[in-house]
Amino acid sequence: MLVLLPPSEGKAPSAPGTPLAPESLSLPGLAPAREAVLGELVELCAGDEEKAREVLGLSEGLRGEVAKNAELRTAGARPAGEIYTGVLYDALGLSSLDADAQRRAARSLLVFSGLWGAVRVTDRIPSYRCSMGVKLPGLGALGAYWRAPMAGALPEAAGDGLVLDLRSSAYATAWKPKGEVAGRTATVRVLHAPTRKVVSHFNKATKGRIVRDLLTEGATPADPAELVQALRDLGYVVEAEAPAKAGKAWALDVLVDEVH
């Protein structure tokens, strides 16, 4: 099972010590694209601060993120699972998983990123600020930029098992499963049961809890139909819609009354 996650907007600070080693990151096929984005981002942020802030869509209060990006090559790196924070990652609680569940997380979780393309939670990266919605002056819109590199790297990462896609729409633009891979992909939407609307907090927290529960239980659904049953066995209320034709992803709605 491969689980596709969005990153968090806010991130933990970089750690003192050894800086990024780009060659150590997973999905080595993305290395040239990563270097291109990193190079332009560092150059942008080391130059005109106001221009960088405008390109990155940062408020005055986030001005310090520009200086942080300028030092990405020398800043201390730490596992991505420690860098990403926020509602989804708080609910997932990687650090509190037992050893077996942490090993499953290392194998199955893939976090999408405007800067790195996608990384595993064990990949060591510095803290950064660069969303998939950014349009760099040289490379253009990152969602579009990453499509070609991802098309080459992601099918291999997906292997022949289930792909559980929990990404937000901005990050889904970087790679859309196609053909046979799409047929074993399940996208998940979390709805507030009383209103049947997507509510950001419910959505993020429940997705984190879903991943945690699957990892803790050691669930290994092989396809979307088995995933539906696994989630129901874990106590989730799931409505599933099988695709009308081959080569399309399954759509799952998880209904929740409250998040705790």
PDB file of N, CA and C in Angstrom, residues 4-6 110 112 164-169 171-177 188 207:
ATOM      1  N   LEU A   4      -0.543   8.520  -0.224  1.00  0.00           N
ATOM      2  CA  LEU A   4      -0.117   9.832  -0.695  1.00  0.00           C
ATOM      3  C   LEU A   4      -0.681  10.901   0.230  1.00  0.00           C
ATOM      4  N   LEU A   5       0.195  11.710   0.824  1.00  0.00           N
ATOM      5  CA  LEU A   5      -0.206  12.731   1.783  1.00  0.00           C
ATOM      6  C   LEU A   5       0.171  14.123   1.293  1.00  0.00           C
ATOM      7  N   PRO A   6      -0.608  15.134   1.693  1.00  0.00           N
ATOM      8  CA  PRO A   6      -0.165  16.508   1.461  1.00  0.00           C
ATOM      9  C   PRO A   6       0.847  16.877   2.537  1.00  0.00           C
ATOM     10  N   LEU A 110       4.088   8.624   1.560  1.00  0.00           N
ATOM     11  CA  LEU A 110       4.785   9.489   0.622  1.00  0.00           C
ATOM     12  C   LEU A 110       4.149  10.877   0.713  1.00  0.00           C
ATOM     13  N   PHE A 112       3.805  14.652  -0.569  1.00  0.00           N
ATOM     14  CA  PHE A 112       4.036  15.507  -1.734  1.00  0.00           C
ATOM     15  C   PHE A 112       4.511  16.887  -1.293  1.00  0.00           C
ATOM     16  N   LEU A 164      -3.580   4.780  -1.795  1.00  0.00           N
ATOM     17  CA  LEU A 164      -4.551   5.537  -1.004  1.00  0.00           C
ATOM     18  C   LEU A 164      -4.186   7.010  -1.117  1.00  0.00           C
ATOM     19  N   ASP A 165      -4.997   7.761  -1.828  1.00  0.00           N
ATOM     20  CA  ASP A 165      -4.682   9.151  -2.147  1.00  0.00           C
ATOM     21  C   ASP A 165      -5.429  10.095  -1.205  1.00  0.00           C
ATOM     22  N   LEU A 166      -4.688  10.708  -0.287  1.00  0.00           N
ATOM     23  CA  LEU A 166      -5.262  11.629   0.697  1.00  0.00           C
ATOM     24  C   LEU A 166      -4.800  13.067   0.464  1.00  0.00           C
ATOM     25  N   ARG A 167      -4.284  13.344  -0.727  1.00  0.00           N
ATOM     26  CA  ARG A 167      -3.759  14.669  -1.018  1.00  0.00           C
ATOM     27  C   ARG A 167      -4.872  15.704  -1.175  1.00  0.00           C
ATOM     28  N   SER A 168      -4.533  16.952  -0.887  1.00  0.00           N
ATOM     29  CA  SER A 168      -5.422  18.066  -1.197  1.00  0.00           C
ATOM     30  C   SER A 168      -5.334  18.345  -2.691  1.00  0.00           C
ATOM     31  N   SER A 169      -6.280  19.119  -3.213  1.00  0.00           N
ATOM     32  CA  SER A 169      -6.371  19.320  -4.655  1.00  0.00           C
ATOM     33  C   SER A 169      -5.112  19.955  -5.249  1.00  0.00           C
ATOM     34  N   TYR A 171      -2.029  19.549  -4.449  1.00  0.00           N
ATOM     35  CA  TYR A 171      -0.948  18.571  -4.596  1.00  0.00           C
ATOM     36  C   TYR A 171      -1.326  17.431  -5.536  1.00  0.00           C
ATOM     37  N   ALA A 172      -2.612  17.219  -5.712  1.00  0.00           N
ATOM     38  CA  ALA A 172      -3.061  16.204  -6.667  1.00  0.00           C
ATOM     39  C   ALA A 172      -2.746  16.600  -8.096  1.00  0.00           C
ATOM     40  N   THR A 173      -2.533  17.893  -8.346  1.00  0.00           N
ATOM     41  CA  THR A 173      -2.218  18.324  -9.709  1.00  0.00           C
ATOM     42  C   THR A 173      -0.860  17.808 -10.176  1.00  0.00           C
ATOM     43  N   ALA A 174       0.034  17.492  -9.244  1.00  0.00           N
ATOM     44  CA  ALA A 174       1.388  17.096  -9.613  1.00  0.00           C
ATOM     45  C   ALA A 174       1.470  15.679 -10.160  1.00  0.00           C
ATOM     46  N   TRP A 175       0.540  14.828  -9.800  1.00  0.00           N
ATOM     47  CA  TRP A 175       0.522  13.459 -10.339  1.00  0.00           C
ATOM     48  C   TRP A 175      -0.880  12.894 -10.253  1.00  0.00           C
ATOM     49  N   LYS A 176      -1.404  12.472 -11.386  1.00  0.00           N
ATOM     50  CA  LYS A 176      -2.704  11.831 -11.440  1.00  0.00           C
ATOM     51  C   LYS A 176      -2.509  10.399 -11.896  1.00  0.00           C
ATOM     52  N   PRO A 177      -2.806   9.407 -11.041  1.00  0.00           N
ATOM     53  CA  PRO A 177      -2.658   8.018 -11.457  1.00  0.00           C
ATOM     54  C   PRO A 177      -3.457   7.731 -12.720  1.00  0.00           C
ATOM     55  N   VAL A 188     -10.068   9.794  -0.993  1.00  0.00           N
ATOM     56  CA  VAL A 188     -10.912   9.864   0.197  1.00  0.00           C
ATOM     57  C   VAL A 188     -11.327  11.309   0.467  1.00  0.00           C
ATOM     58  N   LYS A 207      -8.296  12.132   8.266  1.00  0.00           N
ATOM     59  CA  LYS A 207      -7.321  11.477   7.390  1.00  0.00           C
ATOM     60  C   LYS A 207      -6.105  11.028   8.179  1.00  0.00           C
TER      61      LYS A 207
END
